[in-house]
Amino acid sequence: MTAIELAAIASAAVPGLNVTAFGPEPDHAADFCSALLVDSENRRWRVRSPRHAEASTRLETERQVLRAFTPAIRAELPFLLPTVAGTVRQGELITFVYSHIRGKAFTVEQLAAGGASLAMEIGAAIAAIHDLPQELVTNSDLPSYTANEFRQRKLNELDQSATTGKIPPSLLRRWEHAMEDVALWRFNACVVHGDLHEDNILIHGDQVSAVNGWTELRVGDPADDFAWLVAVDDPDFVDTVLQAYAGSRHETPDPHLLRRAALSAEFALAQWLVKGYAADSARMVEDAESMLRTLEADIAEHGGQPISVEPTKAPVAEVVPEKNTPVAAAAKLGAPTPVKANNAVASASAGSGGAEAVAGASVASAVADASAADTAGTTAGATAGADSADSEDSADTSNSSGDASDGGAAPGEVSSTKASDSSEDAGVSDAGNAEAGKTAIAGSPEDVDTTALKVIPTTK
């Protein structure tokens, strides 16, 4: 769907919206079409249109999540949240229009170049998400996992990906070893954004102005929200983010956070492969296979980033014992030892979550800190309330959110949402923003990239 088509849909969703300019907006291309609009009063709007039913359900879940953020909760956050201004149903799919928030998304390289002040802002923003009350998730019937349940879920997903026959054996052994390393999974579950990456973090000046993309909110592993940082080839920047995060959290983060983040970044390639098979997309499968081969080669050459507490053991050779395998070479390095950066940098939508996956770019100094923590022992705050190492693997008992129903137009019709629905969404956001002392300023000309927008000429 083109940007001009999204502009027409937005005009139907928001009464009185007169679009004068439009342009594409970065998003998960396999799941959504997005556009940035500017109206006649220089206000900006964001449009997200799902490409399939599962993506539409995720947008409905996000609307449910945003409604759960009360004004009191919004006031505690150091950033703004998006507001649903209107929706349009087209058959089984629902397109959402959001009041655009001041700020701009940057690449990981640009964020790293922002210096220590920006790194501290990002760390504090992630900490604020992880300190949200878990009732926000459980009361909305969104997924919630304990540490052991989350580990078992990953093992189940590993088994599923192995059935494709496309995962290199060395990667399967590497990931299985990490997932069966119970010591790695001693963490306190918390509220997790679930789809955090550079495209969903808006920056204005040297501050985090807003966080978007709340379709995958859950209670789970906090390391998932750090997977995108694996692509940052600046150890000092990553160190500063982690330090600011630890200093802002209400409890002490566990010492293996960065290891699980690296595992999450690598394993997202397998999840992308499974998603490609489920969608019957030859292109997604081909891309995933290519990225997996690149990752395998990098790990064989450099050893890969540490993702386990216990060193990986080389498989027993049956015929030629002296022949080295990629896993054996990695095992000789020892898991706690920082190694050279991988060259593979992959971005993938992880499972249904669409989590930004990256496999590459060293974070050596941050890993060194985690390794030192391994030697000294885990901290009291990290281990309190975590699952015991001897506990049995529980079945995957996730609470999945049900499909949100919409009593709008029948399939094939295009209808705008009721004014009460839009005003309810807008009212919650406005009240929260006012209490937080922040204002979402629509139409700030300094944030509009006019080179990417097409202007609609005024007819006389």
XYZ file of C-alpha atoms in Angstrom, residues 11-449:
439
model
C -8.703 11.069 6.052
C -11.562 8.589 6.489
C -10.390 7.598 9.975
C -10.020 11.131 11.355
C -12.913 13.477 10.495
C -11.721 16.857 9.256
C -8.179 15.661 8.487
C -6.953 17.504 5.390
C -3.660 15.927 4.300
C -1.300 18.263 2.457
C 1.900 16.196 2.419
C 2.866 12.575 2.954
C 5.871 10.260 2.924
C 6.945 6.728 3.881
C 7.696 5.819 7.507
C 10.148 3.038 8.584
C 8.390 -0.093 9.874
C 8.454 -3.906 9.733
C 8.009 -4.322 5.991
C 6.707 -7.887 6.260
C 3.924 -6.861 8.636
C 2.986 -3.205 8.154
C 2.728 -0.358 5.645
C 3.373 2.995 7.335
C 3.353 6.641 6.363
C 3.931 10.076 7.880
C 1.286 12.695 7.057
C 1.150 16.467 7.459
C -2.207 18.266 7.481
C -3.250 21.781 6.531
C -2.544 23.015 10.076
C 1.007 21.589 9.956
C 0.096 18.803 12.384
C 1.674 15.424 11.816
C 0.098 11.973 11.886
C 1.375 8.422 11.651
C -0.543 5.689 9.784
C 0.065 1.934 10.219
C -1.777 -0.523 8.011
C -1.361 -4.280 8.629
C -0.481 -6.575 5.744
C -2.132 -9.667 7.261
C -4.543 -10.709 10.009
C -1.878 -11.484 12.615
C -0.359 -8.009 12.218
C -3.824 -6.464 12.535
C -4.353 -8.341 15.795
C -1.071 -6.959 17.100
C -2.217 -3.397 16.375
C -5.459 -4.062 18.236
C -3.392 -5.399 21.127
C -1.344 -2.206 21.096
C -4.538 -0.129 21.358
C -5.512 -2.260 24.350
C -2.066 -1.705 25.889
C -2.142 2.057 25.369
C -5.550 2.265 27.034
C -4.095 0.415 30.042
C -1.558 3.202 30.590
C -3.449 5.384 33.053
C -2.601 9.085 33.411
C -0.755 8.259 36.650
C 1.438 5.662 34.929
C 2.108 7.923 31.953
C 3.170 10.707 34.292
C 5.913 8.484 35.736
C 7.453 7.704 32.359
C 10.362 9.847 31.095
C 8.983 9.716 27.533
C 5.678 10.098 25.692
C 3.429 7.347 24.357
C 1.524 7.322 21.054
C -2.194 8.125 20.958
C -4.723 6.402 18.696
C -6.630 9.116 16.814
C -8.794 6.860 14.675
C -9.154 3.521 12.908
C -10.588 2.198 9.649
C -11.653 -1.390 9.039
C -11.045 -2.899 5.608
C -12.302 -6.453 5.558
C -10.435 -8.361 8.289
C -7.731 -5.709 8.649
C -7.809 -2.501 10.684
C -5.637 0.515 9.862
C -4.630 2.763 12.762
C -3.927 6.495 12.740
C -1.805 7.990 15.532
C -1.165 11.561 16.591
C 2.475 11.969 15.685
C 4.907 12.729 18.518
C 7.838 15.085 18.194
C 11.093 13.238 17.575
C 12.957 11.209 14.991
C 14.329 7.661 14.782
C 18.070 7.245 14.186
C 20.318 4.346 13.204
C 22.354 2.555 15.870
C 25.485 4.227 14.513
C 23.911 7.667 14.884
C 22.726 6.855 18.391
C 26.211 5.725 19.402
C 27.613 8.979 18.021
C 25.216 10.875 20.305
C 27.577 10.443 23.236
C 27.159 9.603 26.900
C 24.166 11.869 27.559
C 22.041 10.135 24.944
C 23.222 6.706 26.138
C 22.101 7.587 29.658
C 18.701 8.681 28.328
C 18.237 5.361 26.554
C 19.286 3.367 29.624
C 16.867 5.294 31.840
C 14.039 4.822 29.336
C 14.521 1.037 29.254
C 14.654 0.958 33.064
C 11.351 2.857 33.246
C 9.704 0.241 31.016
C 11.054 -2.655 33.076
C 9.882 -1.053 36.330
C 6.281 -0.750 35.127
C 3.794 -2.623 37.353
C 3.261 -6.181 36.121
C -0.492 -5.759 36.681
C -0.444 -3.557 33.573
C 0.245 -6.742 31.591
C -1.641 -9.366 33.564
C -4.822 -7.288 33.861
C -4.845 -6.909 30.081
C -4.530 -10.676 29.509
C -1.165 -10.258 27.810
C 1.566 -12.951 27.900
C 3.374 -13.437 31.217
C 6.282 -15.824 31.836
C 8.456 -16.754 34.792
C 12.170 -17.192 34.108
C 11.877 -20.957 33.790
C 8.736 -20.761 31.653
C 10.514 -18.360 29.334
C 13.525 -20.689 29.041
C 11.251 -23.637 28.247
C 9.472 -21.559 25.615
C 12.813 -20.882 23.927
C 13.652 -24.584 23.960
C 10.297 -25.344 22.325
C 11.002 -22.747 19.639
C 14.459 -24.262 19.091
C 12.890 -27.682 18.522
C 10.441 -26.126 16.067
C 13.202 -24.383 14.107
C 15.261 -27.588 13.986
C 12.436 -29.353 12.126
C 13.031 -27.067 9.125
C 16.406 -28.759 8.552
C 17.862 -25.359 7.614
C 19.622 -24.433 10.879
C 23.378 -25.169 10.790
C 24.161 -27.941 13.323
C 26.846 -25.843 15.016
C 24.299 -23.107 15.764
C 21.760 -25.621 17.061
C 24.360 -27.019 19.478
C 25.442 -23.527 20.540
C 21.889 -22.349 21.266
C 20.819 -25.591 22.923
C 23.806 -25.417 25.250
C 22.897 -21.868 26.272
C 19.216 -22.681 26.765
C 20.031 -25.702 28.914
C 22.510 -23.679 31.000
C 20.148 -23.097 33.927
C 22.511 -20.633 35.623
C 22.120 -18.289 32.641
C 18.367 -18.018 33.247
C 18.355 -16.865 36.861
C 16.619 -13.513 36.482
C 13.587 -11.739 37.846
C 10.900 -11.472 35.169
C 9.630 -7.944 34.547
C 7.534 -5.935 32.105
C 9.248 -6.033 28.699
C 8.556 -3.875 25.657
C 9.255 -6.875 23.423
C 9.914 -4.960 20.193
C 12.481 -2.406 21.298
C 14.971 -1.248 18.701
C 16.261 1.971 17.184
C 13.223 2.510 14.912
C 10.864 2.576 17.922
C 12.920 5.060 19.948
C 12.286 8.686 18.977
C 14.971 11.259 19.767
C 14.505 15.013 20.064
C 17.698 16.907 20.764
C 19.645 14.686 23.152
C 16.567 13.208 24.834
C 14.312 10.208 24.281
C 11.039 11.942 23.408
C 8.858 8.873 22.804
C 8.778 5.083 22.509
C 6.557 3.463 19.862
C 5.647 -0.087 18.854
C 3.840 -1.495 21.907
C 2.439 -4.563 20.136
C 4.553 -7.121 22.051
C 4.274 -5.962 25.679
C 4.669 -8.882 28.108
C 6.204 -10.052 31.349
C 9.409 -11.903 30.528
C 13.160 -11.607 30.117
C 14.524 -8.041 30.343
C 17.442 -9.092 28.110
C 15.134 -9.115 25.068
C 14.990 -5.311 25.137
C 18.799 -5.158 24.852
C 19.187 -7.470 21.834
C 19.297 -4.538 19.417
C 22.336 -3.113 21.244
C 24.427 -6.064 20.069
C 24.713 -4.241 16.726
C 26.327 -1.180 18.345
C 30.056 -1.337 17.621
C 30.901 1.029 20.473
C 31.618 -0.670 23.840
C 31.699 2.651 25.694
C 28.202 3.539 24.488
C 26.835 0.124 25.497
C 28.580 0.361 28.876
C 26.982 3.748 29.523
C 23.521 2.465 28.560
C 23.890 -0.486 30.943
C 25.221 1.681 33.768
C 22.371 4.169 33.398
C 19.914 1.271 33.247
C 21.293 -0.334 36.414
C 21.314 3.003 38.220
C 17.685 3.708 37.304
C 16.184 0.274 38.002
C 14.345 -0.370 41.262
C 16.231 -3.665 41.577
C 19.719 -4.833 40.630
C 19.906 -6.352 37.119
C 21.226 -9.908 36.876
C 24.864 -10.357 35.750
C 24.010 -12.466 32.675
C 21.759 -9.887 31.016
C 24.093 -9.157 28.124
C 24.754 -12.840 27.394
C 21.036 -13.549 26.999
C 20.694 -10.389 24.870
C 23.344 -11.751 22.479
C 21.540 -15.115 22.430
C 18.242 -13.358 21.690
C 19.837 -11.490 18.778
C 21.242 -14.684 17.264
C 18.172 -16.825 17.851
C 15.916 -14.248 16.208
C 17.306 -15.473 12.870
C 15.875 -18.921 13.556
C 12.564 -17.354 14.558
C 12.568 -15.365 11.319
C 13.147 -18.598 9.379
C 10.177 -20.285 11.077
C 8.037 -17.251 10.401
C 9.016 -17.390 6.735
C 7.871 -20.996 6.480
C 4.619 -20.172 8.285
C 3.953 -17.303 5.865
C 4.983 -19.467 2.899
C 7.425 -16.716 1.923
C 10.349 -18.010 -0.114
C 12.085 -14.649 0.197
C 11.927 -14.621 4.001
C 13.260 -18.193 4.117
C 16.074 -17.365 1.706
C 17.055 -14.253 3.674
C 17.031 -16.180 6.944
C 19.170 -18.992 5.523
C 21.683 -16.463 4.194
C 21.967 -14.678 7.545
C 22.293 -17.986 9.394
C 25.170 -19.057 7.132
C 26.903 -15.732 7.700
C 26.483 -16.043 11.458
C 27.822 -19.608 11.386
C 30.913 -18.506 9.449
C 31.619 -15.604 11.796
C 31.312 -17.765 14.903
C 33.539 -20.432 13.342
C 36.191 -17.797 12.584
C 36.000 -15.571 15.657
C 34.268 -17.691 18.301
C 31.181 -15.540 18.656
C 30.009 -13.474 21.579
C 29.607 -15.286 24.915
C 26.034 -16.526 25.353
C 26.559 -19.183 28.057
C 27.891 -19.242 31.601
C 29.356 -22.731 31.192
C 31.932 -23.132 28.381
C 30.675 -24.925 25.298
C 32.038 -28.449 24.925
C 33.172 -29.691 21.537
C 31.219 -32.667 20.159
C 32.997 -36.034 20.378
C 34.589 -36.960 17.065
C 33.864 -40.549 16.077
C 36.305 -41.088 13.215
C 38.897 -38.322 13.119
C 39.331 -36.944 16.633
C 41.877 -34.329 15.618
C 39.534 -32.612 13.158
C 38.232 -29.342 14.562
C 34.649 -28.189 14.190
C 33.396 -24.584 14.453
C 31.892 -25.354 17.840
C 35.119 -26.954 19.037
C 37.090 -23.897 17.992
C 34.657 -21.678 19.868
C 34.892 -23.901 22.941
C 38.676 -23.525 23.061
C 38.230 -19.779 23.491
C 36.072 -20.210 26.595
C 32.623 -18.638 26.888
C 33.507 -15.863 29.365
C 36.302 -14.480 27.140
C 35.378 -11.445 25.007
C 36.050 -12.185 21.361
C 36.317 -10.297 18.110
C 33.118 -8.837 16.723
C 31.013 -10.882 14.375
C 30.615 -9.482 10.890
C 27.030 -10.619 10.501
C 24.474 -7.967 11.315
C 20.916 -9.221 10.809
C 17.617 -7.470 11.316
C 14.584 -9.760 11.611
C 11.101 -9.867 13.003
C 11.318 -12.401 15.823
C 8.369 -14.777 15.756
C 5.068 -12.973 16.255
C 6.856 -10.300 18.230
C 8.748 -8.675 15.400
C 11.678 -8.088 17.736
C 14.642 -6.423 16.092
C 17.302 -9.100 15.839
C 20.953 -8.364 15.368
C 23.898 -10.719 15.274
C 27.162 -8.820 15.259
C 29.153 -5.872 16.577
C 31.208 -6.499 19.701
C 30.287 -5.223 23.141
C 33.525 -6.440 24.655
C 33.845 -4.219 27.677
C 30.252 -4.784 28.753
C 30.741 -8.516 28.411
C 33.889 -8.255 30.469
C 31.877 -6.670 33.267
C 29.395 -9.534 33.094
C 32.250 -12.044 33.155
C 33.682 -10.407 36.259
C 30.290 -10.672 37.867
C 30.251 -14.379 36.995
C 33.463 -14.901 38.977
C 32.339 -12.877 41.960
C 28.969 -14.615 42.107
C 25.511 -13.314 41.442
C 24.216 -10.354 43.387
C 21.472 -10.665 45.941
C 19.099 -8.472 43.973
C 19.516 -10.522 40.810
C 18.865 -13.885 42.427
C 16.074 -12.930 44.793
C 12.829 -14.482 43.673
C 14.407 -16.196 40.627
C 13.729 -19.799 39.716
C 15.878 -22.488 41.329
C 18.491 -24.199 39.199
C 17.057 -27.569 40.149
C 13.473 -26.749 39.245
C 11.880 -28.884 36.575
C 11.286 -27.440 33.143
C 7.699 -26.372 33.106
C 5.450 -26.479 30.067
C 5.010 -23.332 28.062
C 2.150 -21.701 29.904
C 1.920 -18.371 28.183
C -1.156 -16.258 28.492
C -1.881 -15.078 25.012
C -4.063 -12.134 24.358
C -7.264 -12.915 22.537
C -8.064 -11.324 19.252
C -9.581 -7.948 19.805
C -13.030 -7.760 18.269
C -14.355 -4.811 16.389
C -18.017 -4.196 15.959
C -17.486 -1.862 13.022
C -18.429 -2.256 9.405
C -18.942 -5.561 7.688
C -16.112 -7.020 5.582
C -15.403 -4.961 2.491
C -16.749 -1.736 3.987
C -14.644 1.260 4.980
C -15.897 2.990 8.086
C -14.421 5.510 10.492
C -14.404 4.807 14.197
C -16.836 6.437 16.528
C -15.867 9.771 17.966
C -16.132 8.381 21.466
C -13.468 5.746 20.738
C -11.010 8.274 19.347
C -11.641 10.773 22.105
C -11.178 8.111 24.748
C -7.734 7.219 23.388
C -6.737 10.848 22.954
C -8.064 11.829 26.355
C -5.999 9.291 28.232
C -2.819 10.348 26.458
C -3.393 14.060 26.860
C -4.072 13.729 30.562
C -0.963 11.614 31.089
C 1.221 13.979 29.072
C -0.015 16.959 31.054
C 0.790 15.310 34.366
C 4.218 14.328 33.106
C 4.975 17.937 32.283
C 5.495 17.020 28.625
C 3.457 18.065 25.608
C 3.233 16.150 22.346
C 3.600 19.061 19.945
C 2.035 18.264 16.594
C 3.332 20.083 13.571
C 6.824 20.993 14.750
C 8.455 21.966 11.443
C 11.988 21.131 12.615
C 11.160 17.427 12.783
C 9.569 17.027 9.360
C 11.938 15.700 6.706
